[in-house]
Tab-separated table of N, CA and C in Angstrom:
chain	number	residue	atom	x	y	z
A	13	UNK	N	-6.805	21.752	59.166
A	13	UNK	CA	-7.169	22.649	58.087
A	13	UNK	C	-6.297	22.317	56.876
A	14	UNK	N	-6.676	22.386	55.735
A	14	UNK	CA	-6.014	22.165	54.457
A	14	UNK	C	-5.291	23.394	53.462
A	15	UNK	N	-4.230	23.237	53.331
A	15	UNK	CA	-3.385	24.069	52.611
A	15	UNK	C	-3.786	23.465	51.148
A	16	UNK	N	-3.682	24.611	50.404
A	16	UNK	CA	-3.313	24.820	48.796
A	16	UNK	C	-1.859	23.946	48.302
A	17	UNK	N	-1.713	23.104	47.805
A	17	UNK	CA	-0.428	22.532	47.630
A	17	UNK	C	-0.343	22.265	45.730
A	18	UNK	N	-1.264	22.147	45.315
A	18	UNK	CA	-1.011	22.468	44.064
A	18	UNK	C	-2.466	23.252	42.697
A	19	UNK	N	-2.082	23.625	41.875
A	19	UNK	CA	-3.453	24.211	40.689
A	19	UNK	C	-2.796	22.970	39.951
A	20	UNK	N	-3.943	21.647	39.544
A	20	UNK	CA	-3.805	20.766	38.616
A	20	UNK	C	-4.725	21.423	37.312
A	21	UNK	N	-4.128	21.367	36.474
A	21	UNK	CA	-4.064	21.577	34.818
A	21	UNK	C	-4.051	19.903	34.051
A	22	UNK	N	-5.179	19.238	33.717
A	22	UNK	CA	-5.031	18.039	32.636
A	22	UNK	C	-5.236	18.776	31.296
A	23	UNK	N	-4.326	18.378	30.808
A	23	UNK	CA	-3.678	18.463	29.275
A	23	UNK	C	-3.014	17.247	28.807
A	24	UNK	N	-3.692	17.550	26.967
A	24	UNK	CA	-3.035	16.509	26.342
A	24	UNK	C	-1.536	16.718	26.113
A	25	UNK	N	-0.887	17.334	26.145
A	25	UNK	CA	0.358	17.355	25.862
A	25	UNK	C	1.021	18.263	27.379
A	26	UNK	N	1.416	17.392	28.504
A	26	UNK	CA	1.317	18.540	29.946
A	26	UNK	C	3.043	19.023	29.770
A	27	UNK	N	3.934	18.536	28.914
A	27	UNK	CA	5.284	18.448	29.273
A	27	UNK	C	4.944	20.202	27.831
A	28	UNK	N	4.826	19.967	27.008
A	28	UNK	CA	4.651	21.250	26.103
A	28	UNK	C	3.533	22.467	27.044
A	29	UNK	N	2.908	22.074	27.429
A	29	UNK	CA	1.865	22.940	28.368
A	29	UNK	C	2.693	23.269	29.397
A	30	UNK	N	3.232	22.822	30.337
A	30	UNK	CA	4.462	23.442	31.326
A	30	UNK	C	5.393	24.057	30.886
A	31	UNK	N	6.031	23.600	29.720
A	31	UNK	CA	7.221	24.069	29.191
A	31	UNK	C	7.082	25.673	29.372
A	32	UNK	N	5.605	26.222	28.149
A	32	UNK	CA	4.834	26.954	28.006
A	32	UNK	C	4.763	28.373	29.854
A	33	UNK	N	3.878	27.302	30.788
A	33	UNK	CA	3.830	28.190	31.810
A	33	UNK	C	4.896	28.064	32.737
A	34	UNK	N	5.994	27.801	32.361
A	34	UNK	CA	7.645	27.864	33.205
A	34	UNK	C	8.074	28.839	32.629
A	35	UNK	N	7.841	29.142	31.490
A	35	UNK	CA	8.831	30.490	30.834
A	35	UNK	C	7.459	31.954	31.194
A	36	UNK	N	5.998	31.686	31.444
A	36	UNK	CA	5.365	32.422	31.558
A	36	UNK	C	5.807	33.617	32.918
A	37	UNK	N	5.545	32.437	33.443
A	37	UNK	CA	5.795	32.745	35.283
A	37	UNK	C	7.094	32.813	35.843
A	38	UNK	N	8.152	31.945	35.401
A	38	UNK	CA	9.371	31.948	36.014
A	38	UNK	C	10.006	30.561	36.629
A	39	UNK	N	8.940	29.916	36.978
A	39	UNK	CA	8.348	28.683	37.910
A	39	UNK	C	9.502	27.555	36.948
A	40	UNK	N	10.422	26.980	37.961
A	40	UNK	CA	11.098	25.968	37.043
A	40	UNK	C	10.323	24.772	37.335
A	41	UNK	N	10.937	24.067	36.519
A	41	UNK	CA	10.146	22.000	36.746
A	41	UNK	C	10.726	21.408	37.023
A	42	UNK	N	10.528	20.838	37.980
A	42	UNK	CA	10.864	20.375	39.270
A	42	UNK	C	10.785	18.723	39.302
A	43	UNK	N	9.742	18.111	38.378
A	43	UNK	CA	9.467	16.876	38.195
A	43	UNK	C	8.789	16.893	37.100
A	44	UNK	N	8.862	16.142	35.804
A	44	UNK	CA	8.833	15.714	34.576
A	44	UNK	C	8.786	13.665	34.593
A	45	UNK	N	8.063	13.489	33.842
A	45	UNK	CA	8.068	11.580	33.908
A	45	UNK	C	6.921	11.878	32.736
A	46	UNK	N	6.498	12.604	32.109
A	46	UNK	CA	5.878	12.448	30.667
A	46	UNK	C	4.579	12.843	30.793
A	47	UNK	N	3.647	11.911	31.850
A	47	UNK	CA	2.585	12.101	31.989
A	47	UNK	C	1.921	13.185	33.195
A	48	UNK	N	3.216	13.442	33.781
A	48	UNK	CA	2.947	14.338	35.050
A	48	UNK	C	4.047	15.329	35.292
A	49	UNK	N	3.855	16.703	35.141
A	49	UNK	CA	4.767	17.654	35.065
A	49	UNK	C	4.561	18.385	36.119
A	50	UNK	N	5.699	18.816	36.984
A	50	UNK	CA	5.761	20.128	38.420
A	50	UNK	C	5.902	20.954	38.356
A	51	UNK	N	5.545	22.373	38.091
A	51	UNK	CA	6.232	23.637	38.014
A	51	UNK	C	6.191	23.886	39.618
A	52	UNK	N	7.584	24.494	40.277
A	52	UNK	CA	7.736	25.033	41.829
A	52	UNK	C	6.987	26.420	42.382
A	53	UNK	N	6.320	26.681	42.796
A	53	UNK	CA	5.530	27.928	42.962
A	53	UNK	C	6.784	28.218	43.670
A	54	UNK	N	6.943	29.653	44.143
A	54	UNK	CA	7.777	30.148	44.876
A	54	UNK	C	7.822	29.761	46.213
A	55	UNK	N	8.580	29.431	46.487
A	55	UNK	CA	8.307	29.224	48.128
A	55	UNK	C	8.493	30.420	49.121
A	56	UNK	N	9.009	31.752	49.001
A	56	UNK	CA	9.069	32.727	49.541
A	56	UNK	C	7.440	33.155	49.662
A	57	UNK	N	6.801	33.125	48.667
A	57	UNK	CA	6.033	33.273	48.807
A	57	UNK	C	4.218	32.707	49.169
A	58	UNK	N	4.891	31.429	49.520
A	58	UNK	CA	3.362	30.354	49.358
A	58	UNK	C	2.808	29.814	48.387
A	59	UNK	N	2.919	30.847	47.278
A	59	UNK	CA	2.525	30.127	45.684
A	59	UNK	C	2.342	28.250	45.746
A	60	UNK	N	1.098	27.901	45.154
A	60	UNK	CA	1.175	26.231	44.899
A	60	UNK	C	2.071	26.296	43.906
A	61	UNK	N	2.468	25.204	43.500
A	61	UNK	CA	2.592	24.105	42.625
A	61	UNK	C	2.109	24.302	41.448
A	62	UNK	N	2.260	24.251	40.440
A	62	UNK	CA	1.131	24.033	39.256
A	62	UNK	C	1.369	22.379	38.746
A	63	UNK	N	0.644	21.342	38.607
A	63	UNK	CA	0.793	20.530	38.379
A	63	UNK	C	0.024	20.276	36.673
A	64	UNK	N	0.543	19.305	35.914
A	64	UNK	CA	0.189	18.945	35.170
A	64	UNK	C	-0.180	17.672	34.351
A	65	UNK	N	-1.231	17.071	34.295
A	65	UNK	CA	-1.649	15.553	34.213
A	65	UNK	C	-2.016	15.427	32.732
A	66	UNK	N	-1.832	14.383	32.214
A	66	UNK	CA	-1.958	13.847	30.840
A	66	UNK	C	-3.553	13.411	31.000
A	67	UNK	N	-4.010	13.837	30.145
A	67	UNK	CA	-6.114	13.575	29.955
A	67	UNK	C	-5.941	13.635	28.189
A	68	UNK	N	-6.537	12.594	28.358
A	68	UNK	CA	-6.600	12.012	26.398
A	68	UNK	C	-7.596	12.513	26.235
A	69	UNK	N	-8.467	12.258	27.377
A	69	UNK	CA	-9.707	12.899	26.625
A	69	UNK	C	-10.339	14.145	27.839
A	70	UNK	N	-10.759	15.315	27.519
A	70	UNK	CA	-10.339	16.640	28.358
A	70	UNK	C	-11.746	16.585	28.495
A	71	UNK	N	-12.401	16.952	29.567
A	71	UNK	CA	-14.264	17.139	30.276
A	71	UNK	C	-13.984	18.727	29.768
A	72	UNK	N	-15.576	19.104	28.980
A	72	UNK	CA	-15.972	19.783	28.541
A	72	UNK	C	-16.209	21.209	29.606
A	73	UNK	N	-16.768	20.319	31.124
A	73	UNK	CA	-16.637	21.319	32.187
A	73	UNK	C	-16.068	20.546	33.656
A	74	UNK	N	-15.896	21.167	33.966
A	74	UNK	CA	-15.649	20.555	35.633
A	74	UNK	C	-14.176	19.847	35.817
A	75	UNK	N	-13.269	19.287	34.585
A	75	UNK	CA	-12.645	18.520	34.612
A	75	UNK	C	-11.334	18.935	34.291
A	76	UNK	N	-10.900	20.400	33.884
A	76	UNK	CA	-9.621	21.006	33.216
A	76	UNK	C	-8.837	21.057	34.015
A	77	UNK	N	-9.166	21.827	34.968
A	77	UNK	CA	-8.819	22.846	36.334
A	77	UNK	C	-9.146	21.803	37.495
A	78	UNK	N	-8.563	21.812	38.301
A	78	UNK	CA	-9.263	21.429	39.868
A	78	UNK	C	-8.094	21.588	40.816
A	79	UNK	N	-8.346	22.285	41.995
A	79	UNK	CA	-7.141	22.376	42.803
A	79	UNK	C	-7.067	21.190	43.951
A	80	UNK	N	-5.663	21.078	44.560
A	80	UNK	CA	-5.375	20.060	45.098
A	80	UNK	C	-4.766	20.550	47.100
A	81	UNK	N	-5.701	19.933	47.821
A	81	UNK	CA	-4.997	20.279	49.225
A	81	UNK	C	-4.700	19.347	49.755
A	82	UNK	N	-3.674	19.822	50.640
A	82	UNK	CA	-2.660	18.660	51.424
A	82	UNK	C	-3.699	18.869	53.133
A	83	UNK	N	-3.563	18.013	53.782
A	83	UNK	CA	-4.213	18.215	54.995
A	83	UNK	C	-2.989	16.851	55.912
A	84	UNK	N	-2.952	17.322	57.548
A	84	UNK	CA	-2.304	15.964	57.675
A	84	UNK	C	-2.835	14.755	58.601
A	85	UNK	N	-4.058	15.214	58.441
A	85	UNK	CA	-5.326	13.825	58.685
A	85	UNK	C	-6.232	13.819	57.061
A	86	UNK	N	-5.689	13.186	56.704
A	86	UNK	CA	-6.705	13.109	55.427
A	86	UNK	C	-8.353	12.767	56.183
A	87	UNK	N	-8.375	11.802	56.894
A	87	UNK	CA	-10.242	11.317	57.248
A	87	UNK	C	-10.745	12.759	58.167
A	88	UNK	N	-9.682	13.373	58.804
A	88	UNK	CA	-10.706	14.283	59.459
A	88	UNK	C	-10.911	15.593	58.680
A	89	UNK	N	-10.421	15.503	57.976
A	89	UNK	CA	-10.286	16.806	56.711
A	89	UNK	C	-11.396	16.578	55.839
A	90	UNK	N	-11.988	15.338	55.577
A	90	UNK	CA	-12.726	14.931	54.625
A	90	UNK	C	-14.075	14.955	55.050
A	91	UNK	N	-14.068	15.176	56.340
A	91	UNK	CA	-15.360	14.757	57.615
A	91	UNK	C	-15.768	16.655	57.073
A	92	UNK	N	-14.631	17.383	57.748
A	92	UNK	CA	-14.547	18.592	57.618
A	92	UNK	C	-15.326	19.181	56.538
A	93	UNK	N	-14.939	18.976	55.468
A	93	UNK	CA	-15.016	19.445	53.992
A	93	UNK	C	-17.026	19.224	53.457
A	94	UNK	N	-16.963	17.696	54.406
A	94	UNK	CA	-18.104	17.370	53.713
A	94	UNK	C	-19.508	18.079	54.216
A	95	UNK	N	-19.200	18.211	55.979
A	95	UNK	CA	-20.228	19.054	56.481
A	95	UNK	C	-19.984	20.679	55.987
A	96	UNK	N	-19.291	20.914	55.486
A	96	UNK	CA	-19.128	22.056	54.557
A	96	UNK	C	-19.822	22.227	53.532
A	97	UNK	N	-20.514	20.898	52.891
A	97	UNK	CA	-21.340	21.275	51.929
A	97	UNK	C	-20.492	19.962	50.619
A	98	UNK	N	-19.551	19.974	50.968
A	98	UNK	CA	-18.178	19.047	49.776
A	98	UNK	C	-19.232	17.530	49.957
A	99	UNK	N	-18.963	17.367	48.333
A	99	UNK	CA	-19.490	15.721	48.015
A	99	UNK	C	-18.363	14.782	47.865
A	100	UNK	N	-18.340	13.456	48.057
A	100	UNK	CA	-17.549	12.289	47.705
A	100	UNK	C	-17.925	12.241	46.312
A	101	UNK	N	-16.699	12.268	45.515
A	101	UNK	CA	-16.952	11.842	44.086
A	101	UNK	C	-16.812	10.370	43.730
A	102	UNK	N	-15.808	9.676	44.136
A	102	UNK	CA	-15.825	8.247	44.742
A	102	UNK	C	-16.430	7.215	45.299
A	103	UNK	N	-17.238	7.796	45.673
A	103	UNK	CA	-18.074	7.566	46.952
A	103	UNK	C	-17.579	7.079	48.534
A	104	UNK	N	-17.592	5.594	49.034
A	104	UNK	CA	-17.295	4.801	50.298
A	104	UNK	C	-16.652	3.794	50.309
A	105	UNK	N	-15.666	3.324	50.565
A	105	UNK	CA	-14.955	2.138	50.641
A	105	UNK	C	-15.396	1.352	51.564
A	106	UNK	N	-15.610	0.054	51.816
A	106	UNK	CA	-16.449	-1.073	52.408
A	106	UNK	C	-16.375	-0.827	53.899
A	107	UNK	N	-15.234	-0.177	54.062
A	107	UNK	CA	-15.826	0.195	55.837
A	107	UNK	C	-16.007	1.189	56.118
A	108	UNK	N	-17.256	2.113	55.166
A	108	UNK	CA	-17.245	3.355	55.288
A	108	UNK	C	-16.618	4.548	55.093
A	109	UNK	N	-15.737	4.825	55.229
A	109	UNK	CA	-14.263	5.517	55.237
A	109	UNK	C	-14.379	6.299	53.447
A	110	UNK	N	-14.317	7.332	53.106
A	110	UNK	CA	-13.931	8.101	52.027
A	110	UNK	C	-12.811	6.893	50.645
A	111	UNK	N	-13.472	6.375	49.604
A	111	UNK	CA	-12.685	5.975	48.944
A	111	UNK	C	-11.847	6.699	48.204
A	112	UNK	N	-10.132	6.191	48.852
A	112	UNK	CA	-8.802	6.510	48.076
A	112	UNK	C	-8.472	6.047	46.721
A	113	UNK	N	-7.605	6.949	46.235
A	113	UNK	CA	-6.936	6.653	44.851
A	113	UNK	C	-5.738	6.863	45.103
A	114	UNK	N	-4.493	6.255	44.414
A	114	UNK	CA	-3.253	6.873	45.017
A	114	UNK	C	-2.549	6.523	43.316
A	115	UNK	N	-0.931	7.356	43.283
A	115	UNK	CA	-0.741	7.220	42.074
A	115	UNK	C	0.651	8.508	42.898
A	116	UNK	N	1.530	8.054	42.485
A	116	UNK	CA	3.061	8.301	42.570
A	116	UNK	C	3.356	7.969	44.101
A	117	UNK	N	2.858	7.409	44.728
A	117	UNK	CA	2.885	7.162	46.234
A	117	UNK	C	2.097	8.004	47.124
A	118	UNK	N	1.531	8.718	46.672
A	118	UNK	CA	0.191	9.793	47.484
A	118	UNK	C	-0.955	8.936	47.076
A	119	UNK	N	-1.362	9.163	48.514
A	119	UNK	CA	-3.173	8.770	48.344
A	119	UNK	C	-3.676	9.706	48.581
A	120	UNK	N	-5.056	10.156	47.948
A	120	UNK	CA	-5.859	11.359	48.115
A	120	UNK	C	-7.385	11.064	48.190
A	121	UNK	N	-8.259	11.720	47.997
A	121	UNK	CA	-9.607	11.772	47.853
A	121	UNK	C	-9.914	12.614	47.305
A	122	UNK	N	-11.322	11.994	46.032
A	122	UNK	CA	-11.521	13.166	45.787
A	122	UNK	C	-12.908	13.750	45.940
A	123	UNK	N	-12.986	15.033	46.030
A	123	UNK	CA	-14.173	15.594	46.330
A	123	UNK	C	-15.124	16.494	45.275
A	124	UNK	N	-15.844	17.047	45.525
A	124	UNK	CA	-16.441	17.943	44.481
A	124	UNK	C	-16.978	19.147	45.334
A	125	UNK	N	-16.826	20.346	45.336
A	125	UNK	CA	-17.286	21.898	46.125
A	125	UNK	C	-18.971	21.757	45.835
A	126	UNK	N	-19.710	22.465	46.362
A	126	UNK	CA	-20.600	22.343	46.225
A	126	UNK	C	-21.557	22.931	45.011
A	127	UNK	N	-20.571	23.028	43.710
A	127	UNK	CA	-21.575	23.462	42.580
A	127	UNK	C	-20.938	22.180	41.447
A	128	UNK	N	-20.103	21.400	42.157
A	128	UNK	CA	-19.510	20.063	41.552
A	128	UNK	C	-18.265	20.529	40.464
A	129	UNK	N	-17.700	21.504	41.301
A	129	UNK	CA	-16.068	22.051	40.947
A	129	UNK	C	-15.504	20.415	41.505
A	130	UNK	N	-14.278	19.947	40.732
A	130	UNK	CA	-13.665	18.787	41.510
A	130	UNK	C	-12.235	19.276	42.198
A	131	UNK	N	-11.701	19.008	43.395
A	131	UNK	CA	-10.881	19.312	44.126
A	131	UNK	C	-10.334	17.746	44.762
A	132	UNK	N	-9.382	17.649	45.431
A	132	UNK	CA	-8.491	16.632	45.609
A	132	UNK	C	-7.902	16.653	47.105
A	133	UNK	N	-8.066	15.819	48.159
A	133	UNK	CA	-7.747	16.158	49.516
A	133	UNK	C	-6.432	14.658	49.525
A	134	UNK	N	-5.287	15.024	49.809
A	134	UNK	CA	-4.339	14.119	50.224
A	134	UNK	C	-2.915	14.709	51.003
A	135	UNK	N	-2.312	13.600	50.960
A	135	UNK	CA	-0.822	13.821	51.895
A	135	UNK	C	-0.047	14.875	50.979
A	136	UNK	N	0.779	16.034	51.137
A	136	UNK	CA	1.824	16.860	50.679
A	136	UNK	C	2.710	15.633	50.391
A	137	UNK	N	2.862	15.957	48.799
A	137	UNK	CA	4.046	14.737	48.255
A	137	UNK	C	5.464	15.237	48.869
């Protein structure tokens, strides 16, 4: 089953946009590198992550917002998700298998809910 591990936010400016929801919430930052900002959800309480990604150019719908789950079989989580109704946005990698993207040392997949909300299935960084 897949846990909530972060709410991704793409913004053009994510280090001023965190700055912003760290003093909102309380949530310090945890990881900063310019293009990708961490605010810590509480851990007492379960709270995700709020993450924040650099997008030059921002999708009108579907593309602002999308949340991110950690699972610790990524392929059987993805099997899971899909007879759920969840699409491959990616599509198939040559031996079938859910095509990965990876980017700070996590690989993920990504998916779309079934009204083509986009969501993100990978390893807890």
């Amino acid at each position: 089953m897949a846990t909530v591990i972060n709410v991704t936010i793409h913004a053009r400016e994510p280090r001023r946009l965190a700055m912003f929801w760290s003093e909102v919430l309380g949530y310090p930052i945890v990881q900063d590198d310019g293009d990708l900002v961490r605010l810590a959800g509480p851990r007492t309480t379960g709270a995700p992550d709020l993450l924040f990604l650099r997008a030059d150019e921002l999708a009108p719908t579907g593309g602002r917002l999308h949340i991110d789950l950690a699972a610790s079989d990524i392929d059987v989580e993805v099997e899971r998700l899909l007879a759920l109704g969840a699409q491959l946005v990616d599509g198939e990698n040559e031996s079938g298998g859910a095509r990965r993207r990876e980017a700070h040392g996590i690989p993920w997949v990504v998916l779309a809910d079934p009204e083509g909300n986009a969501l993100c299935l990978g390893h807890r960084p």
